[in-house]
Structure formats: structure tokens, C-alpha cells
PDB file of C-alpha atoms in Angstrom:
ATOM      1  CA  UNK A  11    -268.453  -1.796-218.213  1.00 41.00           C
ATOM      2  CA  UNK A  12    -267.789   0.708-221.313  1.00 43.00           C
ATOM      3  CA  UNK A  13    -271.295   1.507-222.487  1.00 40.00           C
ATOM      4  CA  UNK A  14    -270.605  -0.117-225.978  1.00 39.00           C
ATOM      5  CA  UNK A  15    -270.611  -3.456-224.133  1.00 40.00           C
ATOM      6  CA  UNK A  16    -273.557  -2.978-222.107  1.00 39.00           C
ATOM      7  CA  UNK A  17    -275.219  -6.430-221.101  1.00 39.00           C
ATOM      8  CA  UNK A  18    -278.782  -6.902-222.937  1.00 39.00           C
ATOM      9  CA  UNK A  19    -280.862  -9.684-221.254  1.00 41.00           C
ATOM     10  CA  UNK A  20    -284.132 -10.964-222.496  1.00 39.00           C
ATOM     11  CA  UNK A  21    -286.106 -14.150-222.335  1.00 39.00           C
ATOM     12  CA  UNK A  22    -287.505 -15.357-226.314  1.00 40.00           C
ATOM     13  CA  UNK A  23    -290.657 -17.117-226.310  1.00 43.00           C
ATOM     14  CA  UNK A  24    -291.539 -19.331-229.263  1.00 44.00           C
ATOM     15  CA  UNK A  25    -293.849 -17.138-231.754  1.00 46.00           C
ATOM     16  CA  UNK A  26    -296.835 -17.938-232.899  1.00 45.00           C
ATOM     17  CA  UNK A  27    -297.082 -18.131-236.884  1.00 49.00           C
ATOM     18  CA  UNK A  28    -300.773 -18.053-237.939  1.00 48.00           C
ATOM     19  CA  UNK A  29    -299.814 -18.549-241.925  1.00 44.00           C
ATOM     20  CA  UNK A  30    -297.930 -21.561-240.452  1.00 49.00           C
ATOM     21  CA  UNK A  31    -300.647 -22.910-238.335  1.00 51.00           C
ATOM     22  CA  UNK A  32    -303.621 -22.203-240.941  1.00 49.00           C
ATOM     23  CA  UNK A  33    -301.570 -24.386-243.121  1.00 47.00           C
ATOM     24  CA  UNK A  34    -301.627 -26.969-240.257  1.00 53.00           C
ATOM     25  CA  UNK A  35    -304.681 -27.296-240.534  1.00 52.00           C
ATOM     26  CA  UNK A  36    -305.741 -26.764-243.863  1.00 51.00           C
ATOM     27  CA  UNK A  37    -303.550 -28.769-245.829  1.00 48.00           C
ATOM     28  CA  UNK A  38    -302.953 -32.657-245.290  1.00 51.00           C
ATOM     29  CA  UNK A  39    -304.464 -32.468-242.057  1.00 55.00           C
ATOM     30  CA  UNK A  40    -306.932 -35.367-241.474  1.00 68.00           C
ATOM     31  CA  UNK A  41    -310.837 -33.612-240.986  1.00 79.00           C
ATOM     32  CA  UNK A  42    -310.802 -35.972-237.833  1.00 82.00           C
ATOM     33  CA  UNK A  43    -307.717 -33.925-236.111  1.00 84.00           C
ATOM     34  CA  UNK A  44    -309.076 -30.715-237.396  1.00 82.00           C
ATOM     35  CA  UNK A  45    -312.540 -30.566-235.651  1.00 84.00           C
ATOM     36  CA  UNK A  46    -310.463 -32.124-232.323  1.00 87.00           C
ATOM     37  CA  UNK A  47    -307.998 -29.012-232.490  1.00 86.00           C
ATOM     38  CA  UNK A  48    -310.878 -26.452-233.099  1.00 85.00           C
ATOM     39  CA  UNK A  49    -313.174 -28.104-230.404  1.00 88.00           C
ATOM     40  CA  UNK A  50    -310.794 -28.553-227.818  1.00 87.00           C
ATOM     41  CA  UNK A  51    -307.736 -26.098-228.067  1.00 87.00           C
ATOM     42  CA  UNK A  52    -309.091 -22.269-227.918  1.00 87.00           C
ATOM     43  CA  UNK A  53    -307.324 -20.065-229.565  1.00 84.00           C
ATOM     44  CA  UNK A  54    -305.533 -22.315-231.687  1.00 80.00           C
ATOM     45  CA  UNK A  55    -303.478 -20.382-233.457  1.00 80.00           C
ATOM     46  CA  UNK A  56    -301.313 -18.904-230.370  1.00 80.00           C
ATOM     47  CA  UNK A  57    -299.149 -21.812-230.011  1.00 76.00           C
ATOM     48  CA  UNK A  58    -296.434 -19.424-227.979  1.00 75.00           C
ATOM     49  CA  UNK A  59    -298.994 -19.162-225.573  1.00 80.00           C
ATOM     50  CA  UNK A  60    -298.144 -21.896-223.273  1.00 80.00           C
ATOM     51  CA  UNK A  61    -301.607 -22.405-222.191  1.00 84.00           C
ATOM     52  CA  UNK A  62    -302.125 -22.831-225.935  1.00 86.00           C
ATOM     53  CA  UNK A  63    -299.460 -25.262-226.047  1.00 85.00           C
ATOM     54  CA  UNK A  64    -300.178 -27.324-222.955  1.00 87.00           C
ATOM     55  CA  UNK A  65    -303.631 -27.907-224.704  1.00 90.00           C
ATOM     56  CA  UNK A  66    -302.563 -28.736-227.917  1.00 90.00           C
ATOM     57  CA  UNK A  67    -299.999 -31.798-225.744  1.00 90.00           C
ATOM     58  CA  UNK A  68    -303.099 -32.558-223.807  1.00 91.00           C
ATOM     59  CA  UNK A  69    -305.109 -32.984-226.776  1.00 93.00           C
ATOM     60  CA  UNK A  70    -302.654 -35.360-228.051  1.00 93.00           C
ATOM     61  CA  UNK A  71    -301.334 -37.494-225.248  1.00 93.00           C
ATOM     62  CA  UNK A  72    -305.174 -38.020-224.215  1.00 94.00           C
ATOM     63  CA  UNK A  73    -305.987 -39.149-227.811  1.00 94.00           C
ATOM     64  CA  UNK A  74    -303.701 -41.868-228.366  1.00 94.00           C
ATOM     65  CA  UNK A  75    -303.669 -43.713-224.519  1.00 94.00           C
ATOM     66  CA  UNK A  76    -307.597 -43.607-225.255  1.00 95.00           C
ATOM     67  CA  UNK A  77    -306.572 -45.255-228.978  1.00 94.00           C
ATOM     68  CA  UNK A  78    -304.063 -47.003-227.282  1.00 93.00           C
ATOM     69  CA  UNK A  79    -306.265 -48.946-224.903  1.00 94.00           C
ATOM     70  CA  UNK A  80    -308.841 -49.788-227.378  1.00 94.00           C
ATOM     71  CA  UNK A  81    -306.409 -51.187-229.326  1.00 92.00           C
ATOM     72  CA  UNK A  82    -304.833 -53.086-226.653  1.00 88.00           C
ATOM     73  CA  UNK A  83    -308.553 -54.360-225.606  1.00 91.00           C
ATOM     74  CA  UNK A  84    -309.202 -55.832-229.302  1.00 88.00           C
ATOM     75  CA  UNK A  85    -305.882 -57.321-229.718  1.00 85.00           C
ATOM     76  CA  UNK A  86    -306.067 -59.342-226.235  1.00 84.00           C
ATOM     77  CA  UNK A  87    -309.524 -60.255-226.509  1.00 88.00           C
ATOM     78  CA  UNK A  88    -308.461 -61.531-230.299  1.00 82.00           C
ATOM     79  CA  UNK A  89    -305.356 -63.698-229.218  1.00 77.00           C
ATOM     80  CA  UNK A  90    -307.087 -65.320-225.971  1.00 78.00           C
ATOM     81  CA  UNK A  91    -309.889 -65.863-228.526  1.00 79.00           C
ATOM     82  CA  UNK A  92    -307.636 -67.432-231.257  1.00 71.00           C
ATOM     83  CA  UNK A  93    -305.021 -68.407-229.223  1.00 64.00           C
ATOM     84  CA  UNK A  94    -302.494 -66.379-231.057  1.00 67.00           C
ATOM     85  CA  UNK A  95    -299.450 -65.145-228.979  1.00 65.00           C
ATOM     86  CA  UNK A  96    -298.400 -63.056-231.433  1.00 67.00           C
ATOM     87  CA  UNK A  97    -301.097 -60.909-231.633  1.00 74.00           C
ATOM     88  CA  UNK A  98    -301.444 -61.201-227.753  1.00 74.00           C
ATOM     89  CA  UNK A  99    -298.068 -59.819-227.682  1.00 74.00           C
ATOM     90  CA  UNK A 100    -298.740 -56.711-229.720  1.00 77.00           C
ATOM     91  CA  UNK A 101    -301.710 -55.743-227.478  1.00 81.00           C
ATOM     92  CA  UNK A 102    -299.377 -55.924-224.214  1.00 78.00           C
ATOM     93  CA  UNK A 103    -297.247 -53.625-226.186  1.00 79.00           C
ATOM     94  CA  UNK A 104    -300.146 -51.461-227.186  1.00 85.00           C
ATOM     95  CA  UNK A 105    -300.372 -51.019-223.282  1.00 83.00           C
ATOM     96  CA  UNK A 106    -296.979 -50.545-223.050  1.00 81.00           C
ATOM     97  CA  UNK A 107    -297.514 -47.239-225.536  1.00 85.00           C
ATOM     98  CA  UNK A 108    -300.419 -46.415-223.408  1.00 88.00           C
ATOM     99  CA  UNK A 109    -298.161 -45.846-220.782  1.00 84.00           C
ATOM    100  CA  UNK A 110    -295.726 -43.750-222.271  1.00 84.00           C
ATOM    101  CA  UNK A 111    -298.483 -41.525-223.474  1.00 88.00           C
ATOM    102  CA  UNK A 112    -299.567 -40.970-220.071  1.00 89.00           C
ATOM    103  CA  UNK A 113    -295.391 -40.128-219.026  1.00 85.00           C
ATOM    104  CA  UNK A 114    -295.799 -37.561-221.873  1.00 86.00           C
ATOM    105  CA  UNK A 115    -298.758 -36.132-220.696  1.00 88.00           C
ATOM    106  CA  UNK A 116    -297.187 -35.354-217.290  1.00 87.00           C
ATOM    107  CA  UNK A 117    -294.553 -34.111-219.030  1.00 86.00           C
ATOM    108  CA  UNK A 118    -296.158 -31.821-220.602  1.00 85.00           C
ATOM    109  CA  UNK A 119    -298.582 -30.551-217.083  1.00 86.00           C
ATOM    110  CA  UNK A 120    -295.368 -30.250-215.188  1.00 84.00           C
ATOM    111  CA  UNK A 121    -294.107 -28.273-218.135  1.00 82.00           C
ATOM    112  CA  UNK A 122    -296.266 -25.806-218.447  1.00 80.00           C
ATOM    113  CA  UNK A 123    -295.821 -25.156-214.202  1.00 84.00           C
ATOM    114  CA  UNK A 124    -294.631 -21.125-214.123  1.00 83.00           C
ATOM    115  CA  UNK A 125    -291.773 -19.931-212.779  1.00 82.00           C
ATOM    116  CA  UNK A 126    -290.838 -20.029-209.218  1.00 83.00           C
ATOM    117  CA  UNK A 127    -288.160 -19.034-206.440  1.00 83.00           C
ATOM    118  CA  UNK A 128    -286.206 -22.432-207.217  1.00 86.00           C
ATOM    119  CA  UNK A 129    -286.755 -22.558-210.623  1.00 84.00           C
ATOM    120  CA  UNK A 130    -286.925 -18.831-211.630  1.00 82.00           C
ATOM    121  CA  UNK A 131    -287.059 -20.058-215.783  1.00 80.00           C
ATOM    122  CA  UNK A 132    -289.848 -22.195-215.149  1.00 80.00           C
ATOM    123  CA  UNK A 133    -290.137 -26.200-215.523  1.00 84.00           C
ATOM    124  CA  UNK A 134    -290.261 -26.129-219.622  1.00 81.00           C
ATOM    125  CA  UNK A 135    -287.788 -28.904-219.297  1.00 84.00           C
ATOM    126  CA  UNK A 136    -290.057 -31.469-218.315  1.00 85.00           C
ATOM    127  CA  UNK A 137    -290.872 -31.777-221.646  1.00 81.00           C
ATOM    128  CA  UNK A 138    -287.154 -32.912-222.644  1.00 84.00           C
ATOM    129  CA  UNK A 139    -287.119 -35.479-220.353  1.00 86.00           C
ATOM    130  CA  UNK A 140    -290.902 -36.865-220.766  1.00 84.00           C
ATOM    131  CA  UNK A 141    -289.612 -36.975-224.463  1.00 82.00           C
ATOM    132  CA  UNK A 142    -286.358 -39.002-223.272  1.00 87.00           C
ATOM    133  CA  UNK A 143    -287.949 -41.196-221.099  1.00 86.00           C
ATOM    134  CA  UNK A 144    -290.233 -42.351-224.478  1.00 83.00           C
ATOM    135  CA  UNK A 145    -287.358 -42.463-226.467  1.00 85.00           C
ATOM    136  CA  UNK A 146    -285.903 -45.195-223.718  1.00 89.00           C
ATOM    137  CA  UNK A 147    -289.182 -47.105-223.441  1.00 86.00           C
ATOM    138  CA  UNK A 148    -288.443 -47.228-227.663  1.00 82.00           C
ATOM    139  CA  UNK A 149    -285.247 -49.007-226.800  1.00 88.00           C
ATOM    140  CA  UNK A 150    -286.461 -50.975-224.651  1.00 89.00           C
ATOM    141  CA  UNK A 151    -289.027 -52.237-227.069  1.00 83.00           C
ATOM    142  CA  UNK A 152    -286.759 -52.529-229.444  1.00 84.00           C
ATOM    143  CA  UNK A 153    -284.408 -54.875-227.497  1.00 88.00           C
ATOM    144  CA  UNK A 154    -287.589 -57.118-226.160  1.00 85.00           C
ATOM    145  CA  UNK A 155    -288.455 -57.638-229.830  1.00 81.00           C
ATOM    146  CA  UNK A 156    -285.479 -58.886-230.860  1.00 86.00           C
ATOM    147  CA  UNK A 157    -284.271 -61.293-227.911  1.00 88.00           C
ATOM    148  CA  UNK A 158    -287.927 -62.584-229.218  1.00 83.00           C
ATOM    149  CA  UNK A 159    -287.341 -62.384-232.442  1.00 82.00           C
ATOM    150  CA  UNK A 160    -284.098 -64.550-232.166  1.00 87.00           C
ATOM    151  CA  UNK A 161    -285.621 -67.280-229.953  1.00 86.00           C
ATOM    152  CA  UNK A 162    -288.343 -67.823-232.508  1.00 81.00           C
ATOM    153  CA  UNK A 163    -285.215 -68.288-235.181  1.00 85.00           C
ATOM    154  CA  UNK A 164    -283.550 -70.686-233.050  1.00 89.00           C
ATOM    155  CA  UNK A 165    -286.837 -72.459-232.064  1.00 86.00           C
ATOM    156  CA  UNK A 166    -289.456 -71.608-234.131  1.00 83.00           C
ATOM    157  CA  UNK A 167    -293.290 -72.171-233.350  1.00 73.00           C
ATOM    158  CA  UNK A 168    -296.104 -72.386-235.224  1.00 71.00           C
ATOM    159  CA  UNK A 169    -298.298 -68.908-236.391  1.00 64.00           C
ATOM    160  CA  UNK A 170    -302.015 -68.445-235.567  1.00 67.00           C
ATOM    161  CA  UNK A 171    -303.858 -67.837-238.686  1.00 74.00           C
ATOM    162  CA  UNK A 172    -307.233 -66.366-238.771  1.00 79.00           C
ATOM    163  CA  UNK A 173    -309.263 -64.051-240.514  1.00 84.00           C
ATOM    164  CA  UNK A 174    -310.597 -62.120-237.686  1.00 83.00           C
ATOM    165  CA  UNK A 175    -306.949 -61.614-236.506  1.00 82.00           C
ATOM    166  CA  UNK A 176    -306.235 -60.271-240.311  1.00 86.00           C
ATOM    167  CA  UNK A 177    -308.925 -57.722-239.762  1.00 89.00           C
ATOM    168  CA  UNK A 178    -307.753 -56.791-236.396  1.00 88.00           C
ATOM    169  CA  UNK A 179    -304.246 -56.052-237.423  1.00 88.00           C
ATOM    170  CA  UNK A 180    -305.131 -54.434-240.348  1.00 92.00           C
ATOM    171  CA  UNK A 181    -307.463 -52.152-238.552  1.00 93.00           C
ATOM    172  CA  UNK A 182    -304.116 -51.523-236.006  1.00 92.00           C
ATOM    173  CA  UNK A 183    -302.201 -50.313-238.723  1.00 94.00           C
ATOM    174  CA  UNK A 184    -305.178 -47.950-240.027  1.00 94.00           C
ATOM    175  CA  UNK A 185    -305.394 -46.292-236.330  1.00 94.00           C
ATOM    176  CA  UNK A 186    -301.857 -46.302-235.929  1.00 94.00           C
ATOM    177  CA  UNK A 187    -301.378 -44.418-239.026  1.00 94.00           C
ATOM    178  CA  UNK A 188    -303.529 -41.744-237.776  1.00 94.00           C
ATOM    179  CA  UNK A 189    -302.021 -41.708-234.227  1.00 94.00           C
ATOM    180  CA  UNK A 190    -298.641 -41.314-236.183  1.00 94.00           C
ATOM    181  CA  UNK A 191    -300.415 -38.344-238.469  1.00 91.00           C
ATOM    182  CA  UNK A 192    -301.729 -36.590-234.960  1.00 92.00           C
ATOM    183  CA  UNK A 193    -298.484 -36.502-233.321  1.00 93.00           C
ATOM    184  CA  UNK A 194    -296.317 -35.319-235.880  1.00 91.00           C
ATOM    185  CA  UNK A 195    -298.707 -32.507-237.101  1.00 89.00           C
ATOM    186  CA  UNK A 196    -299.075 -31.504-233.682  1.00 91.00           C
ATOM    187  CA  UNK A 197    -295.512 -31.734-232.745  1.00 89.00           C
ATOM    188  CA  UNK A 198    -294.217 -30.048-235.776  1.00 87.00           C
ATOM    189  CA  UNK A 199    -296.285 -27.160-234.659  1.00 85.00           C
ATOM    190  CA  UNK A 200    -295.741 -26.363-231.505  1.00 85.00           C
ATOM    191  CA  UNK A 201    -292.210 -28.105-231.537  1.00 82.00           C
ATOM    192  CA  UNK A 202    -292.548 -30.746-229.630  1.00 86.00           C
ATOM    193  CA  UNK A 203    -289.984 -33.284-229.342  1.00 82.00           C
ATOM    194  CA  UNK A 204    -292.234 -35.403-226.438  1.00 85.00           C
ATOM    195  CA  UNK A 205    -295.153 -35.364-229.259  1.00 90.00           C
ATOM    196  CA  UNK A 206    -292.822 -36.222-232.871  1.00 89.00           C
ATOM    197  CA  UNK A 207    -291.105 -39.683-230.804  1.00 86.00           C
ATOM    198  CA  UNK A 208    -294.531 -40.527-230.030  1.00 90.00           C
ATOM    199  CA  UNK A 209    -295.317 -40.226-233.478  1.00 92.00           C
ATOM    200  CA  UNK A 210    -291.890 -42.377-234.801  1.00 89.00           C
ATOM    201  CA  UNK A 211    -293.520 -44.823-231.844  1.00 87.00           C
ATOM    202  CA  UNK A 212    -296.700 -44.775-233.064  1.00 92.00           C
ATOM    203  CA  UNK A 213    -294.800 -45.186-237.087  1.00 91.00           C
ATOM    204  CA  UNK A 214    -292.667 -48.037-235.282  1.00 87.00           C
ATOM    205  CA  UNK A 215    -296.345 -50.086-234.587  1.00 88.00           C
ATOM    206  CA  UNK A 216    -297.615 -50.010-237.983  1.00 91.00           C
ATOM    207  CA  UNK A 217    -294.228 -51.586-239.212  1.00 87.00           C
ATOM    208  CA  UNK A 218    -294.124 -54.065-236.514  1.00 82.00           C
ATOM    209  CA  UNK A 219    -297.956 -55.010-237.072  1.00 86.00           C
ATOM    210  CA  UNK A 220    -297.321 -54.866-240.288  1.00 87.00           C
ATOM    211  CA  UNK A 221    -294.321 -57.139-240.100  1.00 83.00           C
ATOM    212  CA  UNK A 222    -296.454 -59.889-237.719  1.00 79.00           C
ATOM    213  CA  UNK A 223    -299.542 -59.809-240.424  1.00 85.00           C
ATOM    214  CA  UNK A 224    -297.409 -60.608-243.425  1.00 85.00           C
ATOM    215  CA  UNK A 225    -295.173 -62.915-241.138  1.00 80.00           C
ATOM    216  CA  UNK A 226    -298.624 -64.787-240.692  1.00 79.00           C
ATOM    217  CA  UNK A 227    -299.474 -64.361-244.464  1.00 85.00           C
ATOM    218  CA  UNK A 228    -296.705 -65.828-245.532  1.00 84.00           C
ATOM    219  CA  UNK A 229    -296.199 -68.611-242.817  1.00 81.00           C
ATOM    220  CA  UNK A 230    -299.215 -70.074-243.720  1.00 82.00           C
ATOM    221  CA  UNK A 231    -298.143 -69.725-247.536  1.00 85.00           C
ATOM    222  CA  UNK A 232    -295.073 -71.582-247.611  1.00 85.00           C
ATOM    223  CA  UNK A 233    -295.159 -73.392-244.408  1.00 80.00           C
ATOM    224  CA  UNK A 234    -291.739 -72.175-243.328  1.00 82.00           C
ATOM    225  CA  UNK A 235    -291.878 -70.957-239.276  1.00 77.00           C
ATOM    226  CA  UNK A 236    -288.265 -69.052-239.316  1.00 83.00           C
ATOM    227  CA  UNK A 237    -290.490 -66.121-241.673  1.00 83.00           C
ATOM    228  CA  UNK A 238    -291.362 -64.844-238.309  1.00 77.00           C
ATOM    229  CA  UNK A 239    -288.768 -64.505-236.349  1.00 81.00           C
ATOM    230  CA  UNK A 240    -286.504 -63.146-239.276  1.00 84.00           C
ATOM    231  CA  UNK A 241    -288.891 -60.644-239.938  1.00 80.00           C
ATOM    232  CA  UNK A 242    -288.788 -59.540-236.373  1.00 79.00           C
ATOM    233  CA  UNK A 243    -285.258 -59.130-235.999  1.00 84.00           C
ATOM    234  CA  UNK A 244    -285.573 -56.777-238.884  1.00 83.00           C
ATOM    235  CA  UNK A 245    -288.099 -54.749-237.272  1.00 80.00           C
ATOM    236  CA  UNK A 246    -286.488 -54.667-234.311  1.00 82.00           C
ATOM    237  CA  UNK A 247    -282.781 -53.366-235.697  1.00 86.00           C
ATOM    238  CA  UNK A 248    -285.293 -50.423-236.987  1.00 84.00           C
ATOM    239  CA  UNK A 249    -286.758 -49.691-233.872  1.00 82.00           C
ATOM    240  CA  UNK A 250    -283.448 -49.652-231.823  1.00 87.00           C
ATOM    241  CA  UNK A 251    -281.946 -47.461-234.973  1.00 87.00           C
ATOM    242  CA  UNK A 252    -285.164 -45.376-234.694  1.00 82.00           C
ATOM    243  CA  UNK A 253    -284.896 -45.041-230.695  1.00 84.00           C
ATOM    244  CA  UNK A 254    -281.274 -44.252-230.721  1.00 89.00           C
ATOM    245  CA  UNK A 255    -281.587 -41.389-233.115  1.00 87.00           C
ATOM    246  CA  UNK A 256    -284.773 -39.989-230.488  1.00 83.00           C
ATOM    247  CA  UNK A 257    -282.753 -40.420-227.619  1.00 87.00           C
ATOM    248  CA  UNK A 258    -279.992 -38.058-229.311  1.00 88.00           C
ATOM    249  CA  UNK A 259    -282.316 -35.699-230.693  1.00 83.00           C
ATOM    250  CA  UNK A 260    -283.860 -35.329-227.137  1.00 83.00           C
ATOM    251  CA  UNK A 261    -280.856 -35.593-224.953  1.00 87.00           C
ATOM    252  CA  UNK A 262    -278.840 -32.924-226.736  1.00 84.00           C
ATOM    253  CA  UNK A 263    -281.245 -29.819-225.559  1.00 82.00           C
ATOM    254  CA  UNK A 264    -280.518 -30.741-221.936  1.00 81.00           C
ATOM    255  CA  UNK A 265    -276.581 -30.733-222.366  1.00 82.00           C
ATOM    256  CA  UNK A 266    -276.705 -27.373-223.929  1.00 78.00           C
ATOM    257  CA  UNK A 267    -276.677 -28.294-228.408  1.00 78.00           C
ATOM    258  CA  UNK A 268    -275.443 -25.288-230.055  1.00 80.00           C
ATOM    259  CA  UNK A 269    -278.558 -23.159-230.904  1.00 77.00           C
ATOM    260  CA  UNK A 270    -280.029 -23.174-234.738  1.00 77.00           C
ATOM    261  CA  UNK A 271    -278.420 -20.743-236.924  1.00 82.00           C
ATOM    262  CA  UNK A 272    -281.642 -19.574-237.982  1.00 81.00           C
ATOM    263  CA  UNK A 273    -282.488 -18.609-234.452  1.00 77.00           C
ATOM    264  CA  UNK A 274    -279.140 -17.074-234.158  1.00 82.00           C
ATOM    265  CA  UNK A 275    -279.728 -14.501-237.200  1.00 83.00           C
ATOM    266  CA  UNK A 276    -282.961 -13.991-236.463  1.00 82.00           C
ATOM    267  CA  UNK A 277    -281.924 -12.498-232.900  1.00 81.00           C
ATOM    268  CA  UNK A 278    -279.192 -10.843-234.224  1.00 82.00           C
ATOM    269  CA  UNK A 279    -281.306  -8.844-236.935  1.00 84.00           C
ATOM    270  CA  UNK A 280    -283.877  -8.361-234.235  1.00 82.00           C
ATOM    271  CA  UNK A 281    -280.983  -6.564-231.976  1.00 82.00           C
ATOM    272  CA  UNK A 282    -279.401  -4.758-234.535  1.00 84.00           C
ATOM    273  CA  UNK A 283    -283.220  -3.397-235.752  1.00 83.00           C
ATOM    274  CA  UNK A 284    -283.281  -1.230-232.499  1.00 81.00           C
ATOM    275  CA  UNK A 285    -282.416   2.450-232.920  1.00 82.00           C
ATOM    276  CA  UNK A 286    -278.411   2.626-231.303  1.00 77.00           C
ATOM    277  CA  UNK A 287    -277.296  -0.751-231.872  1.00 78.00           C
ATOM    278  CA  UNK A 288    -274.585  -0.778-234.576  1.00 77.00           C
ATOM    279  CA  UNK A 289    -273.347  -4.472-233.541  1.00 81.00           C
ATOM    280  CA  UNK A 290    -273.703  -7.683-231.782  1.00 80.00           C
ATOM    281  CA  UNK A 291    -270.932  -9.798-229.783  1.00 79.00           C
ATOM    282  CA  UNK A 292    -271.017 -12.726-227.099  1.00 79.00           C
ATOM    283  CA  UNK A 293    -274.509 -14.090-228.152  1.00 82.00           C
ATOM    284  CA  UNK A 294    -275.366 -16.683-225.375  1.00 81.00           C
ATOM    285  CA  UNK A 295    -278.423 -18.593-225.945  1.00 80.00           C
ATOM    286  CA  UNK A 296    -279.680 -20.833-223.107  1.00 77.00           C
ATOM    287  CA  UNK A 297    -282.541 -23.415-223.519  1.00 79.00           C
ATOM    288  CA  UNK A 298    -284.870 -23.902-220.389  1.00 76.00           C
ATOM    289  CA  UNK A 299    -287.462 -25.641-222.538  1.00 74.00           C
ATOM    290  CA  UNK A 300    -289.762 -25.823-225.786  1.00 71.00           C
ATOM    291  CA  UNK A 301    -290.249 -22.134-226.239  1.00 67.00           C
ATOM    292  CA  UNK A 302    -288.332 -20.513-223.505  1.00 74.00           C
ATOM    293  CA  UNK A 303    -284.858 -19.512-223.775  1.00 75.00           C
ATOM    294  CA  UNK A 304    -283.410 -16.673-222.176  1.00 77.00           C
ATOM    295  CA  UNK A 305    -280.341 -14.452-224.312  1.00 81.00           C
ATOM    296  CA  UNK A 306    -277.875 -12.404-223.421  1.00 79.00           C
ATOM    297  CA  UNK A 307    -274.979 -10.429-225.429  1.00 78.00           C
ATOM    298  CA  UNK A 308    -273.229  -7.493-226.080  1.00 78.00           C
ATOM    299  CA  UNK A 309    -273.932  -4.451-228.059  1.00 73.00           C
ATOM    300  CA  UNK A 310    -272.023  -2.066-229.564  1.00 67.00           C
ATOM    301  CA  UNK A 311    -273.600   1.596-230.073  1.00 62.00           C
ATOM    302  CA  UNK A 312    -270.733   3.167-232.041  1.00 54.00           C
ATOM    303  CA  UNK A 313    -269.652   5.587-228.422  1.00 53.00           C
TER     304      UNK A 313
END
């Protein structure tokens, strides 16, 4: 090989941007997440530390199933109480999220696995398909909610109305809100797809609460039954939209999307600031995971 296209190899590792992360925290950042981050992920500010990183998921998968099942609790005890199957309904799905928090959370401890002999770039990946496999259970969701929503067109029932299920639903969407807030701040910084579709999950809830409260609201308003089930057909259609658009965004890293131009020029200037390196040719950027990615290319030295 003529040494002006000598074969540079290295492995990029997601860098840590303190002015980024200080504004994480600082600015429209709930005080609630803040004192979680600073009590229980050290050294906060290293997110390409993937000890750093794994925390930070950890963090954030454990908060919501614990959410998650308290929500779930108060809903069913509410609807057996009542004798509301909507609201019944939404706690068996708040179960349902529970579970998906816990795939995530696997995701992101096999993740953060190092390298071995059979997997010699380490098992980043995980975190691709524990964000997939959310991204399905979104779908699937989606699809239950509106064979649902269409029977209770064709056949409508009557809506449960109480007061103590208002406040229960309206306290969902309040938590739910903040579950959503969690994720996506947390996701956004260590860039996590797993974490930001369990934040559009979490944002999915507080429309489809929201949707069942004023489908009760206005049921026992005008009297007419359909309210409910249209409404839920709508929701749904935005929930499969919503899933469809996660399952691309976290399918395409694992059959090889073209890398960001960003991350292209940046490796390119980073190259070409070495002493001897007059070009760059045959970038090849591989992805084995959130914050791994191993590139190779060509250099020319002007011999």
C-alpha cells in the first residue's frame, strides 16, 4: 500500500460536553430530576463514560417502572372501586409500560457489557434493540386501542363518571408529564434512542388519558356514548403514527443509516488537524452502539 493511502483505524467514543450538560441541568430541567441526577449518577457530567451513561439509563428506566406501578396500583384500585373499565384499562396499560421500562433497563445493563473474544466492539447494540422492542410494544398498543376503540363505535357502552376517577386521571397526566420530561432530557443527553421512545410513550399516555377524561367529560355532558370510542380511534392513529416513526428511527442504526454529516466533518477536520495529513478519502464509519463507532479511511500525506 503506497504510504499516501496508509489505513488509519480508530474507535470514536461519544464526548462528553460539560457546557451541554450544565445546561441540562440548569435550564428547564425540573428541580425533582436535578437532585435525582446529582444524587445518584457520579460524575455527571462524563456522559462518554459508559459507566456514566449506564447510570444515567438506570436512573431512568428505574424511575418510571417505580411511577409506572404506582400508577397502575391507583388506576385499578379506582376502576374495581367505581366500576369503570375504562380507567381499569389504562392501569393494565400502565403495567404494560412498566414492562417495557424494565426491557429498556436490560437493554441498557447488557449494553454497557465490555468487549469480548466474540464480540470484540462490545454489546452497545443492545441498546438499539431494547429501543426497538419499545417502539413495537408502541404498536402494539396502538393497534389494541383502536380494535377497542372501533367496537365501542359500533356498540357503544355507557362511561363511568366520578369525581375521584377525575382526580386520578388528572393526577396520571401530571406524572406522566414528568416521566415524559425525564426521559427526553436524559435521552437527549446521552443520546439515547431506548430513553427518547420511552419518553414519546410516556407523551402517548398523557394524550390517551387525556383523551378517556374528556371522553368521560363530555359523555356525561351530552349523553352521546360514540364520544368515546371516536376519540379513541383518534388517539390510537397517533400512537401507531408515533410508533412507526420510533421503529424507523431505531431500526435504521442496526442496518447501517448513513452517518450524520456533522460527525463526518468533524472527523475529517480532526484527521486533517494532525501534523502530515494533507487529505482524507474512503471514510467508513461503522456504528456498534450509542457512543461507539469504530472509523477507518485513507490519508494522503502529500509523498
Amino acid at each position: 500500500m503506497a504510504p499516501s493511502q496508509r489505513r488509519q483505524e480508530l474507535i470514536t467514543n461519544q464526548k462528553a460536553d460539560p457546557y451541554k450538560v450544565c445546561l441540562f441541568l440548569k435550564e428547564g430541567v425540573f428541580p425533582l430530576i436535578q437532585l435525582l441526577i446529582r444524587t445518584f449518577v457520579k460524575n455527571y457530567k462524563s456522559t462518554a463514560d459508559r459507566a456514566v451513561r449506564t447510570a444515567y439509563g438506570n436512573l431512568a428506566c428505574i424511575v418510571s417502572v417505580v411511577c409506572n406501578l404506582l400508577l397502575a396500583g391507583g388506576k385499578i384500585a379506582v376502576g374495581v372501586l367505581t366500576g369503570s373499565v375504562a380507567i381499569t384499562a389504562d392501569g393494565m396499560n400502565n403495567l404494560s409500560d412498566a414492562s417495557s421500562n424494565v426491557v429498556s433497563l436490560v437493554g441498557f445493563k447488557l449494553g454497557a457489557r465490555p468487549a469480548d473474544s466474540e464480540h470484540p466492539y462490545g454489546h452497545a447494540r443492545y441498546e438499539y434493540l431494547a429501543g426497538l422492542a419499545v417502539s413495537v410494544m408502541i404498536l402494539v398498543i396502538g393497534v389494541e386501542l383502536l380494535k377497542e376503540s372501533f367496537a365501542k363505535v359500533l356498540h357503544p357502552t355507557e362511561v363511568a363518571f366520578s369525581w375521584l376517577m377525575v382526580a386520578v386521571l388528572i393526577a396520571s397526566i401530571l406524572v406522566k408529564l414528568w416521566m415524559s420530561r425525564l426521559n427526553r432530557q436524559i435521552g437527549t443527553a446521552i443520546d439515547s434512542e431506548t430513553l427518547l421512545a420511552t419518553a414519546a410513550d410516556a407523551r402517548n399516555d398523557v394524550i390517551t388519558t387525556a383523551a378517556v377524561l374528556a371522553a368521560t367529560i363530555l359523555t356525561k355532558l351530552t349523553g352521546f356514548a360514540r364520544i368515546d370510542g371516536l376519540m379513541g380511534i383518534g388517539v390510537a392513529a397517533f400512537i401507531l403514527y408515533s410508533g412507526a416513526m420510533l421503529v424507523k428511527d431505531t431500526i435504521n442504526p442496526l442496518l447501517g443509516a448513513a452517518p450524520d454529516s456533522d460527525l463526518v466533518e468533524h472527523i475529517e477536520k480532526k484527521a486533517l488537524s494532525y501534523p502530515g495529513v494533507l487529505g482524507v478519502h474512503d471514510l467508513m464509519i461503522h456504528d456498534y452502539g450509542p457512543g461507539s463507532r469504530l472509523v477507518s479511511f485513507h490519508r494522503g500525506n502529500g509523498r
